[in-house]
PDB file of C-alpha atoms in Angstrom:
ATOM      1  CA  MET A 213      87.148 -76.346  99.807  1.00 50.00           C
ATOM      2  CA  LYS A 214      84.619 -74.089 101.512  1.00 56.00           C
ATOM      3  CA  ILE A 215      81.046 -75.307 101.503  1.00 59.00           C
ATOM      4  CA  GLU A 216      79.859 -71.981 100.146  1.00 58.00           C
ATOM      5  CA  SER A 217      82.113 -72.320  97.097  1.00 54.00           C
ATOM      6  CA  GLN A 218      80.260 -75.497  96.167  1.00 53.00           C
ATOM      7  CA  ILE A 219      76.787 -73.998  96.470  1.00 51.00           C
ATOM      8  CA  GLU A 220      76.763 -72.111  93.170  1.00 46.00           C
ATOM      9  CA  LYS A 221      77.564 -75.354  91.350  1.00 43.00           C
ATOM     10  CA  ILE A 222      74.813 -77.285  93.078  1.00 42.00           C
ATOM     11  CA  SER A 223      72.132 -74.666  93.707  1.00 39.00           C
ATOM     12  CA  SER A 224      69.663 -76.783  91.786  1.00 36.00           C
ATOM     13  CA  PHE A 225      70.376 -79.853  93.917  1.00 36.00           C
ATOM     14  CA  GLN A 226      68.252 -80.236  97.012  1.00 52.00           C
ATOM     15  CA  HIS A 227      68.943 -83.882  97.600  1.00 79.00           C
ATOM     16  CA  LEU A 228      71.366 -84.698 100.411  1.00 88.00           C
ATOM     17  CA  GLU A 229      73.095 -87.461  98.465  1.00 88.00           C
ATOM     18  CA  MET A 230      73.818 -85.228  95.473  1.00 88.00           C
ATOM     19  CA  LEU A 231      75.215 -82.472  97.678  1.00 89.00           C
ATOM     20  CA  ALA A 232      77.433 -84.944  99.533  1.00 91.00           C
ATOM     21  CA  ASN A 233      78.688 -86.383  96.235  1.00 89.00           C
ATOM     22  CA  GLN A 234      79.630 -82.940  94.926  1.00 89.00           C
ATOM     23  CA  ILE A 235      81.637 -82.209  98.084  1.00 90.00           C
ATOM     24  CA  VAL A 236      83.468 -85.528  97.864  1.00 88.00           C
ATOM     25  CA  GLU A 237      84.227 -85.089  94.164  1.00 85.00           C
ATOM     26  CA  GLY A 238      85.613 -81.616  94.847  1.00 85.00           C
ATOM     27  CA  PHE A 239      87.786 -82.981  97.619  1.00 84.00           C
ATOM     28  CA  ILE A 240      89.106 -85.839  95.477  1.00 79.00           C
ATOM     29  CA  SER A 241      90.003 -83.372  92.738  1.00 76.00           C
ATOM     30  CA  GLY A 242      91.872 -81.190  95.216  1.00 73.00           C
ATOM     31  CA  MET A 243      93.756 -84.114  96.710  1.00 68.00           C
ATOM     32  CA  HIS A 244      95.315 -85.041  93.369  1.00 59.00           C
ATOM     33  CA  LYS A 245      97.184 -81.740  93.661  1.00 57.00           C
ATOM     34  CA  SER A 246      97.965 -81.946  97.382  1.00 55.00           C
ATOM     35  CA  PRO A 247     100.554 -83.609  99.645  1.00 50.00           C
ATOM     36  CA  PHE A 248      97.820 -86.173 100.385  1.00 52.00           C
ATOM     37  CA  HIS A 249      97.865 -87.354  96.778  1.00 49.00           C
ATOM     38  CA  GLY A 250      98.612 -90.895  97.851  1.00 49.00           C
ATOM     39  CA  PHE A 251      95.361 -91.012  99.807  1.00 50.00           C
ATOM     40  CA  SER A 252      93.168 -89.903  96.917  1.00 45.00           C
ATOM     41  CA  ALA A 253      92.825 -93.436  95.604  1.00 44.00           C
ATOM     42  CA  GLU A 254      90.978 -94.301  98.799  1.00 46.00           C
ATOM     43  CA  PHE A 255      88.134 -92.124  97.593  1.00 48.00           C
ATOM     44  CA  ALA A 256      88.270 -93.042  93.960  1.00 48.00           C
ATOM     45  CA  GLU A 257      87.708 -96.769  94.539  1.00 61.00           C
ATOM     46  CA  HIS A 258      91.135 -97.642  93.173  1.00 66.00           C
ATOM     47  CA  LYS A 259      94.403 -99.069  94.452  1.00 70.00           C
ATOM     48  CA  VAL A 260      97.943 -98.556  93.192  1.00 75.00           C
ATOM     49  CA  TYR A 261      98.962-101.076  90.497  1.00 77.00           C
ATOM     50  CA  ASN A 262     101.829-103.354  91.531  1.00 78.00           C
ATOM     51  CA  THR A 263     104.205-104.804  88.947  1.00 80.00           C
ATOM     52  CA  GLY A 264     103.279-108.384  88.135  1.00 76.00           C
ATOM     53  CA  GLU A 265      99.555-107.979  88.769  1.00 77.00           C
ATOM     54  CA  SER A 266      97.046-108.580  86.013  1.00 77.00           C
ATOM     55  CA  THR A 267      96.545-105.529  83.811  1.00 80.00           C
ATOM     56  CA  LYS A 268      92.898-106.492  83.281  1.00 76.00           C
ATOM     57  CA  HIS A 269      91.520-103.965  85.754  1.00 75.00           C
ATOM     58  CA  ILE A 270      93.851-101.009  85.124  1.00 81.00           C
ATOM     59  CA  ASP A 271      91.924 -97.742  84.808  1.00 80.00           C
ATOM     60  CA  TRP A 272      93.484 -96.209  81.691  1.00 83.00           C
ATOM     61  CA  LYS A 273      91.354 -93.064  81.896  1.00 78.00           C
ATOM     62  CA  LEU A 274      92.748 -92.351  85.348  1.00 76.00           C
ATOM     63  CA  PHE A 275      96.252 -93.082  84.029  1.00 80.00           C
ATOM     64  CA  ALA A 276      95.740 -90.443  81.319  1.00 82.00           C
ATOM     65  CA  LYS A 277      94.817 -87.862  83.980  1.00 76.00           C
ATOM     66  CA  THR A 278      97.370 -88.718  86.677  1.00 78.00           C
ATOM     67  CA  ASP A 279     100.205 -90.514  84.847  1.00 80.00           C
ATOM     68  CA  ARG A 280      99.941 -93.199  87.536  1.00 80.00           C
ATOM     69  CA  LEU A 281      98.688 -96.771  87.237  1.00 83.00           C
ATOM     70  CA  TYR A 282      95.674 -97.699  89.391  1.00 77.00           C
ATOM     71  CA  THR A 283      93.495-100.782  89.289  1.00 77.00           C
ATOM     72  CA  LYS A 284      89.824-100.738  90.191  1.00 68.00           C
ATOM     73  CA  LYS A 285      89.033-102.097  93.625  1.00 61.00           C
ATOM     74  CA  PHE A 286      86.353-104.681  94.257  1.00 51.00           C
ATOM     75  CA  GLU A 287      84.340-105.705  97.282  1.00 42.00           C
ATOM     76  CA  GLU A 288      86.829-108.271  98.532  1.00 41.00           C
ATOM     77  CA  ASP A 289      89.490-105.559  98.806  1.00 46.00           C
ATOM     78  CA  THR A 290      87.718-103.687 101.593  1.00 50.00           C
ATOM     79  CA  ASN A 291      86.178-104.715 104.869  1.00 69.00           C
ATOM     80  CA  LEU A 292      85.860-101.578 106.975  1.00 88.00           C
ATOM     81  CA  ARG A 293      82.810-101.319 109.187  1.00 93.00           C
ATOM     82  CA  CYS A 294      81.844 -97.790 110.191  1.00 96.00           C
ATOM     83  CA  HIS A 295      79.125 -96.815 112.672  1.00 97.00           C
ATOM     84  CA  ILE A 296      78.071 -93.154 112.685  1.00 98.00           C
ATOM     85  CA  ILE A 297      76.440 -91.740 115.837  1.00 98.00           C
ATOM     86  CA  ILE A 298      74.550 -88.428 115.847  1.00 97.00           C
ATOM     87  CA  ASP A 299      73.368 -86.459 118.883  1.00 95.00           C
ATOM     88  CA  ASN A 300      69.894 -85.114 117.966  1.00 93.00           C
ATOM     89  CA  SER A 301      69.085 -83.257 121.180  1.00 90.00           C
ATOM     90  CA  SER A 302      67.545 -79.790 120.930  1.00 88.00           C
ATOM     91  CA  SER A 303      70.895 -78.059 121.462  1.00 89.00           C
ATOM     92  CA  MET A 304      72.088 -79.614 118.189  1.00 92.00           C
ATOM     93  CA  HIS A 305      69.371 -77.665 116.349  1.00 90.00           C
ATOM     94  CA  TYR A 306      71.144 -74.413 117.226  1.00 88.00           C
ATOM     95  CA  PRO A 307      71.561 -71.797 115.793  1.00 88.00           C
ATOM     96  CA  LYS A 308      67.993 -71.287 114.692  1.00 84.00           C
ATOM     97  CA  LEU A 309      67.975 -70.997 110.917  1.00 83.00           C
ATOM     98  CA  GLU A 310      66.396 -68.035 109.178  1.00 81.00           C
ATOM     99  CA  ASN A 311      65.460 -67.966 105.500  1.00 77.00           C
ATOM    100  CA  PRO A 312      67.381 -68.260 103.229  1.00 76.00           C
ATOM    101  CA  GLU A 313      70.087 -69.888 105.390  1.00 80.00           C
ATOM    102  CA  LYS A 314      71.285 -73.318 104.286  1.00 84.00           C
ATOM    103  CA  PHE A 315      70.404 -76.326 106.424  1.00 86.00           C
ATOM    104  CA  PHE A 316      74.070 -77.019 107.306  1.00 87.00           C
ATOM    105  CA  HIS A 317      74.437 -73.671 109.098  1.00 87.00           C
ATOM    106  CA  ASN A 318      73.306 -75.236 112.351  1.00 91.00           C
ATOM    107  CA  LYS A 319      74.876 -78.115 114.250  1.00 93.00           C
ATOM    108  CA  ILE A 320      72.466 -80.878 113.284  1.00 94.00           C
ATOM    109  CA  GLY A 321      72.474 -79.897 109.599  1.00 93.00           C
ATOM    110  CA  PHE A 322      76.267 -79.742 109.532  1.00 94.00           C
ATOM    111  CA  SER A 323      76.486 -83.161 111.215  1.00 96.00           C
ATOM    112  CA  VAL A 324      73.952 -84.670 108.803  1.00 96.00           C
ATOM    113  CA  LEU A 325      75.805 -83.398 105.741  1.00 95.00           C
ATOM    114  CA  ALA A 326      79.170 -84.497 107.151  1.00 96.00           C
ATOM    115  CA  SER A 327      77.708 -87.963 107.763  1.00 97.00           C
ATOM    116  CA  ALA A 328      76.346 -88.119 104.214  1.00 96.00           C
ATOM    117  CA  VAL A 329      79.775 -87.136 102.884  1.00 95.00           C
ATOM    118  CA  LEU A 330      81.444 -89.930 104.851  1.00 96.00           C
ATOM    119  CA  MET A 331      78.762 -92.361 103.680  1.00 95.00           C
ATOM    120  CA  ASN A 332      79.496 -91.389 100.089  1.00 92.00           C
ATOM    121  CA  ILE A 333      83.124 -92.426 100.571  1.00 90.00           C
ATOM    122  CA  LEU A 334      82.152 -95.640 102.349  1.00 90.00           C
ATOM    123  CA  LYS A 335      79.802 -96.500  99.504  1.00 89.00           C
ATOM    124  CA  LYS A 336      82.553 -95.952  96.928  1.00 84.00           C
ATOM    125  CA  GLN A 337      84.739 -98.325  98.922  1.00 81.00           C
ATOM    126  CA  ARG A 338      81.871-100.819  99.364  1.00 83.00           C
ATOM    127  CA  ASP A 339      82.398-100.618 103.107  1.00 90.00           C
ATOM    128  CA  ALA A 340      79.632-101.204 105.622  1.00 93.00           C
ATOM    129  CA  VAL A 341      77.965 -98.269 107.376  1.00 96.00           C
ATOM    130  CA  GLY A 342      75.531 -98.119 110.284  1.00 97.00           C
ATOM    131  CA  LEU A 343      73.783 -95.264 112.069  1.00 98.00           C
ATOM    132  CA  SER A 344      72.611 -94.506 115.593  1.00 98.00           C
ATOM    133  CA  VAL A 345      70.713 -91.358 116.603  1.00 96.00           C
ATOM    134  CA  PHE A 346      70.025 -90.401 120.198  1.00 94.00           C
ATOM    135  CA  SER A 347      68.673 -87.531 122.289  1.00 91.00           C
ATOM    136  CA  ASN A 348      66.610 -88.274 125.404  1.00 89.00           C
ATOM    137  CA  THR A 349      65.685 -91.542 123.653  1.00 91.00           C
ATOM    138  CA  TYR A 350      67.474 -93.955 121.331  1.00 94.00           C
ATOM    139  CA  GLU A 351      65.756 -92.562 118.228  1.00 94.00           C
ATOM    140  CA  TYR A 352      67.200 -94.671 115.428  1.00 96.00           C
ATOM    141  CA  TYR A 353      69.448 -97.653 114.870  1.00 97.00           C
ATOM    142  CA  ALA A 354      70.653 -99.285 111.666  1.00 96.00           C
ATOM    143  CA  PRO A 355      73.316-102.011 111.804  1.00 95.00           C
ATOM    144  CA  ASP A 356      76.433-101.847 109.642  1.00 95.00           C
ATOM    145  CA  LYS A 357      75.691-103.010 106.101  1.00 93.00           C
ATOM    146  CA  GLY A 358      76.995-102.203 102.629  1.00 91.00           C
ATOM    147  CA  SER A 359      74.059-102.691 100.244  1.00 91.00           C
ATOM    148  CA  ASP A 360      72.600 -99.894  98.104  1.00 90.00           C
ATOM    149  CA  ARG A 361      69.192-100.419  99.698  1.00 93.00           C
ATOM    150  CA  HIS A 362      70.668-100.046 103.171  1.00 95.00           C
ATOM    151  CA  HIS A 363      72.606 -96.949 102.093  1.00 93.00           C
ATOM    152  CA  ARG A 364      69.417 -95.249 100.865  1.00 91.00           C
ATOM    153  CA  MET A 365      67.555 -96.194 104.032  1.00 94.00           C
ATOM    154  CA  VAL A 366      70.244 -94.571 106.180  1.00 95.00           C
ATOM    155  CA  LEU A 367      70.319 -91.473 103.950  1.00 93.00           C
ATOM    156  CA  ASN A 368      66.568 -91.168 104.396  1.00 92.00           C
ATOM    157  CA  ALA A 369      67.010 -91.371 108.170  1.00 94.00           C
ATOM    158  CA  LEU A 370      69.596 -88.576 107.965  1.00 94.00           C
ATOM    159  CA  GLU A 371      67.252 -86.372 105.952  1.00 91.00           C
ATOM    160  CA  ASN A 372      64.546 -86.873 108.592  1.00 90.00           C
ATOM    161  CA  LEU A 373      66.844 -85.306 111.188  1.00 91.00           C
ATOM    162  CA  LEU A 374      66.694 -81.989 109.356  1.00 85.00           C
ATOM    163  CA  GLU A 375      63.105 -81.471 110.489  1.00 75.00           C
ATOM    164  CA  LYS A 376      62.808 -78.904 113.266  1.00 65.00           C
ATOM    165  CA  PRO A 377      62.420 -80.511 116.708  1.00 63.00           C
ATOM    166  CA  LYS A 378      58.778 -80.382 117.757  1.00 60.00           C
ATOM    167  CA  VAL A 379      59.527 -80.739 121.477  1.00 67.00           C
ATOM    168  CA  GLN A 380      62.362 -79.852 123.803  1.00 71.00           C
ATOM    169  CA  LYS A 381      64.711 -82.826 123.850  1.00 73.00           C
ATOM    170  CA  SER A 382      67.470 -83.102 126.415  1.00 75.00           C
ATOM    171  CA  THR A 383      70.609 -85.209 126.020  1.00 79.00           C
ATOM    172  CA  ASP A 384      71.196 -88.543 127.697  1.00 85.00           C
ATOM    173  CA  THR A 385      74.565 -89.191 126.110  1.00 89.00           C
ATOM    174  CA  ILE A 386      75.828 -91.518 128.816  1.00 90.00           C
ATOM    175  CA  THR A 387      72.924 -93.978 128.711  1.00 91.00           C
ATOM    176  CA  PHE A 388      72.775 -94.260 124.943  1.00 94.00           C
ATOM    177  CA  LEU A 389      76.509 -94.432 124.243  1.00 94.00           C
ATOM    178  CA  HIS A 390      76.579 -97.486 126.512  1.00 95.00           C
ATOM    179  CA  GLN A 391      73.612 -98.981 124.637  1.00 95.00           C
ATOM    180  CA  ILE A 392      75.191 -98.291 121.245  1.00 95.00           C
ATOM    181  CA  ALA A 393      78.479 -99.827 122.396  1.00 95.00           C
ATOM    182  CA  GLU A 394      76.646-103.026 123.313  1.00 94.00           C
ATOM    183  CA  LYS A 395      75.132-103.235 119.805  1.00 94.00           C
ATOM    184  CA  ILE A 396      78.476-103.103 117.992  1.00 93.00           C
ATOM    185  CA  HIS A 397      79.748-106.677 118.048  1.00 88.00           C
ATOM    186  CA  ARG A 398      82.411-106.536 115.335  1.00 90.00           C
ATOM    187  CA  ARG A 399      85.468-104.294 115.247  1.00 92.00           C
ATOM    188  CA  SER A 400      84.474-100.966 113.710  1.00 95.00           C
ATOM    189  CA  MET A 401      85.408 -97.354 113.234  1.00 96.00           C
ATOM    190  CA  ILE A 402      82.923 -95.339 115.299  1.00 97.00           C
ATOM    191  CA  ILE A 403      82.335 -91.692 114.362  1.00 98.00           C
ATOM    192  CA  LEU A 404      80.403 -89.507 116.805  1.00 98.00           C
ATOM    193  CA  PHE A 405      78.913 -86.064 116.054  1.00 97.00           C
ATOM    194  CA  THR A 406      77.848 -84.180 119.194  1.00 95.00           C
ATOM    195  CA  ASP A 407      78.108 -80.765 120.835  1.00 92.00           C
ATOM    196  CA  MET A 408      79.051 -82.474 124.131  1.00 89.00           C
ATOM    197  CA  PHE A 409      76.461 -80.467 126.082  1.00 81.00           C
ATOM    198  CA  GLN A 410      75.746 -83.105 128.712  1.00 73.00           C
ATOM    199  CA  SER A 411      74.950 -82.025 132.246  1.00 68.00           C
ATOM    200  CA  GLY A 412      75.949 -84.270 135.110  1.00 66.00           C
ATOM    201  CA  ASN A 413      78.856 -86.560 135.780  1.00 77.00           C
ATOM    202  CA  GLU A 414      81.774 -85.874 133.423  1.00 80.00           C
ATOM    203  CA  GLU A 415      83.562 -89.014 134.568  1.00 86.00           C
ATOM    204  CA  ALA A 416      80.532 -91.136 133.623  1.00 89.00           C
ATOM    205  CA  LEU A 417      80.502 -89.471 130.202  1.00 88.00           C
ATOM    206  CA  PHE A 418      84.121 -90.409 129.574  1.00 88.00           C
ATOM    207  CA  ASP A 419      83.425 -93.959 130.780  1.00 91.00           C
ATOM    208  CA  ALA A 420      80.690 -94.162 128.117  1.00 92.00           C
ATOM    209  CA  LEU A 421      83.074 -92.913 125.435  1.00 92.00           C
ATOM    210  CA  GLN A 422      85.621 -95.478 126.582  1.00 92.00           C
ATOM    211  CA  HIS A 423      82.965 -98.213 126.309  1.00 95.00           C
ATOM    212  CA  LEU A 424      82.719 -97.484 122.580  1.00 94.00           C
ATOM    213  CA  LYS A 425      86.334 -98.603 122.282  1.00 92.00           C
ATOM    214  CA  HIS A 426      85.647-102.177 123.370  1.00 89.00           C
ATOM    215  CA  ASN A 427      86.540-104.896 120.828  1.00 86.00           C
ATOM    216  CA  LYS A 428      89.426-102.647 119.735  1.00 91.00           C
ATOM    217  CA  ASN A 429      87.096-100.207 117.971  1.00 94.00           C
ATOM    218  CA  LYS A 430      88.535 -96.909 116.759  1.00 95.00           C
ATOM    219  CA  VAL A 431      86.559 -93.891 118.002  1.00 96.00           C
ATOM    220  CA  VAL A 432      86.557 -90.445 116.369  1.00 97.00           C
ATOM    221  CA  LEU A 433      84.705 -87.664 118.206  1.00 97.00           C
ATOM    222  CA  PHE A 434      83.733 -84.656 116.093  1.00 97.00           C
ATOM    223  CA  HIS A 435      82.844 -81.946 118.599  1.00 96.00           C
ATOM    224  CA  VAL A 436      80.395 -79.743 116.665  1.00 95.00           C
ATOM    225  CA  ILE A 437      80.009 -76.145 117.866  1.00 93.00           C
ATOM    226  CA  ASP A 438      78.944 -72.715 116.662  1.00 88.00           C
ATOM    227  CA  ASN A 439      82.248 -70.881 117.058  1.00 83.00           C
ATOM    228  CA  LYS A 440      80.811 -67.360 116.992  1.00 84.00           C
ATOM    229  CA  THR A 441      78.353 -67.674 119.859  1.00 77.00           C
ATOM    230  CA  GLU A 442      79.175 -70.890 121.723  1.00 78.00           C
ATOM    231  CA  LEU A 443      82.956 -70.542 121.760  1.00 74.00           C
ATOM    232  CA  ASN A 444      83.563 -66.797 121.462  1.00 75.00           C
ATOM    233  CA  PHE A 445      80.233 -65.601 122.977  1.00 77.00           C
ATOM    234  CA  ASP A 446      80.091 -62.953 120.270  1.00 77.00           C
ATOM    235  CA  PHE A 447      76.940 -60.915 120.982  1.00 76.00           C
ATOM    236  CA  ASP A 448      76.334 -57.169 120.986  1.00 77.00           C
ATOM    237  CA  ASN A 449      75.890 -55.566 124.397  1.00 77.00           C
ATOM    238  CA  ALA A 450      72.143 -55.041 124.191  1.00 77.00           C
ATOM    239  CA  PRO A 451      70.156 -56.683 127.008  1.00 76.00           C
ATOM    240  CA  ARG A 452      69.306 -60.221 125.956  1.00 77.00           C
ATOM    241  CA  LYS A 453      67.243 -63.140 127.132  1.00 76.00           C
ATOM    242  CA  PHE A 454      69.156 -66.432 126.853  1.00 74.00           C
ATOM    243  CA  ILE A 455      66.978 -69.558 126.750  1.00 70.00           C
ATOM    244  CA  ASP A 456      68.187 -73.125 127.265  1.00 69.00           C
ATOM    245  CA  ILE A 457      66.577 -74.897 124.316  1.00 69.00           C
ATOM    246  CA  GLU A 458      66.677 -78.240 126.123  1.00 68.00           C
ATOM    247  CA  THR A 459      65.238 -77.225 129.509  1.00 68.00           C
ATOM    248  CA  GLY A 460      63.486 -73.937 128.709  1.00 70.00           C
ATOM    249  CA  ASP A 461      65.375 -72.151 131.524  1.00 76.00           C
ATOM    250  CA  GLU A 462      65.809 -68.424 130.909  1.00 78.00           C
ATOM    251  CA  VAL A 463      68.264 -65.772 132.073  1.00 81.00           C
ATOM    252  CA  ASN A 464      68.383 -62.039 131.259  1.00 79.00           C
ATOM    253  CA  LEU A 465      71.803 -60.421 131.029  1.00 75.00           C
ATOM    254  CA  PHE A 466      74.244 -58.217 129.131  1.00 75.00           C
ATOM    255  CA  ALA A 467      76.603 -60.466 127.206  1.00 74.00           C
ATOM    256  CA  GLU A 468      79.602 -58.230 127.883  1.00 78.00           C
ATOM    257  CA  ASN A 469      79.209 -58.703 131.641  1.00 75.00           C
ATOM    258  CA  VAL A 470      79.761 -62.455 131.470  1.00 80.00           C
ATOM    259  CA  LYS A 471      81.834 -62.857 128.270  1.00 79.00           C
ATOM    260  CA  GLN A 472      85.210 -63.192 129.994  1.00 85.00           C
ATOM    261  CA  GLU A 473      84.015 -65.715 132.572  1.00 85.00           C
ATOM    262  CA  TYR A 474      82.057 -67.646 129.936  1.00 81.00           C
ATOM    263  CA  GLU A 475      85.053 -67.948 127.618  1.00 85.00           C
ATOM    264  CA  LYS A 476      87.241 -69.066 130.513  1.00 88.00           C
ATOM    265  CA  GLY A 477      84.790 -71.836 131.443  1.00 84.00           C
ATOM    266  CA  VAL A 478      84.280 -73.032 127.862  1.00 85.00           C
ATOM    267  CA  ASN A 479      87.991 -73.095 127.054  1.00 89.00           C
ATOM    268  CA  SER A 480      88.692 -75.025 130.241  1.00 89.00           C
ATOM    269  CA  TYR A 481      86.025 -77.617 129.369  1.00 87.00           C
ATOM    270  CA  PHE A 482      87.254 -78.021 125.784  1.00 89.00           C
ATOM    271  CA  LYS A 483      90.858 -78.489 126.948  1.00 91.00           C
ATOM    272  CA  LYS A 484      89.722 -81.136 129.440  1.00 90.00           C
ATOM    273  CA  LEU A 485      87.780 -82.892 126.673  1.00 90.00           C
ATOM    274  CA  ALA A 486      90.801 -82.921 124.381  1.00 93.00           C
ATOM    275  CA  LEU A 487      93.133 -84.149 127.132  1.00 93.00           C
ATOM    276  CA  THR A 488      90.819 -86.905 128.338  1.00 90.00           C
ATOM    277  CA  CYS A 489      90.190 -88.131 124.792  1.00 93.00           C
ATOM    278  CA  ALA A 490      93.940 -88.185 124.136  1.00 93.00           C
ATOM    279  CA  GLN A 491      94.521 -90.193 127.321  1.00 91.00           C
ATOM    280  CA  ASN A 492      91.871 -92.690 126.224  1.00 90.00           C
ATOM    281  CA  LYS A 493      93.147 -92.845 122.616  1.00 92.00           C
ATOM    282  CA  ILE A 494      89.964 -91.304 121.252  1.00 94.00           C
ATOM    283  CA  LYS A 495      90.512 -88.991 118.279  1.00 95.00           C
ATOM    284  CA  TYR A 496      89.067 -85.608 119.310  1.00 96.00           C
ATOM    285  CA  ILE A 497      88.359 -83.089 116.531  1.00 95.00           C
ATOM    286  CA  PRO A 498      86.537 -79.800 117.240  1.00 94.00           C
ATOM    287  CA  VAL A 499      84.653 -78.566 114.153  1.00 95.00           C
ATOM    288  CA  GLY A 500      82.774 -75.320 113.720  1.00 92.00           C
ATOM    289  CA  VAL A 501      79.430 -75.085 111.951  1.00 92.00           C
ATOM    290  CA  GLY A 502      79.979 -73.715 108.454  1.00 83.00           C
ATOM    291  CA  GLU A 503      83.613 -74.823 108.235  1.00 84.00           C
ATOM    292  CA  ASN A 504      84.737 -76.779 105.211  1.00 83.00           C
ATOM    293  CA  PHE A 505      84.870 -80.560 105.324  1.00 88.00           C
ATOM    294  CA  GLU A 506      88.587 -80.928 104.680  1.00 87.00           C
ATOM    295  CA  LYS A 507      89.314 -81.503 108.381  1.00 90.00           C
ATOM    296  CA  ILE A 508      86.640 -84.210 108.595  1.00 92.00           C
ATOM    297  CA  LEU A 509      87.670 -85.967 105.395  1.00 90.00           C
ATOM    298  CA  THR A 510      91.411 -85.943 106.054  1.00 88.00           C
ATOM    299  CA  THR A 511      90.796 -87.152 109.634  1.00 91.00           C
ATOM    300  CA  TYR A 512      88.753 -90.040 108.254  1.00 91.00           C
ATOM    301  CA  LEU A 513      91.456 -90.917 105.717  1.00 86.00           C
ATOM    302  CA  VAL A 514      94.282 -90.889 108.235  1.00 86.00           C
ATOM    303  CA  GLU A 515      92.300 -92.857 110.834  1.00 89.00           C
ATOM    304  CA  LYS A 516      91.302 -95.427 108.223  1.00 87.00           C
ATOM    305  CA  GLN A 517      94.934 -95.835 107.214  1.00 80.00           C
ATOM    306  CA  ASN A 518      95.781 -96.464 110.880  1.00 81.00           C
ATOM    307  CA  PHE A 519      92.813 -98.755 111.491  1.00 79.00           C
ATOM    308  CA  GLY A 520      94.602-101.853 110.342  1.00 62.00           C
TER     309      GLY A 520
END
């Protein structure tokens, strides 16, 4: 389910919610034919019919399509609370988009669309969703709620993140993850989108991630990166000026001269991230800008099943 394959179908849709809905519908359709078939009802707002239950709410149209009996779910059947956190520092607005590139071809756009996709599922399930956005300030907070009005307010906040940053904004992940953790008073699934570019004390960063797990919260970290340039350092060997978009620092160099050392450092950091998250029972998922959403959606499904 590549994003690009959906674009032709939805080229006339500019609205974030409509795009997210198309992606979810495509995923649901694919899951009916996949080994994850049993999970597809989670998306479709249904549950498996058990013998002896009332037949009043059986979805006969779905039975005709799947040859399986499902009953429609109602609000009392679900109680998941999900809080989405998005890093909106300047590094998340990389790569710089050129016309006619789609908004989700940089890290912030990809994270916004992924969040809207997850919100679409949460809305179908009538689960509560909240949102926090941080950079060098705590930019936005919405508590976990399930109403349509709240859903549209959060979607609007997501759309606002697609504006180009007007100033250089650094990342103060440690401070704001602690603040967000203090705001979440009821057990929740917490989903974090960040590129993990945080200078300073790595141990303090992991302490902040661990703080999110208080009250037995489940934490999923989607590590959003541009694989071509940030992971593989794939540049031609012309002389280039590299600019830190958070600090403005500049360095002139030939990419080939530092590629090997760069890749070694990045791979070491990513492995340490994965290991530390595993030790702290934080679900760590690296995702590349422009990848399909199957990894994100199946991760959500499995983690929800395990949330208990």
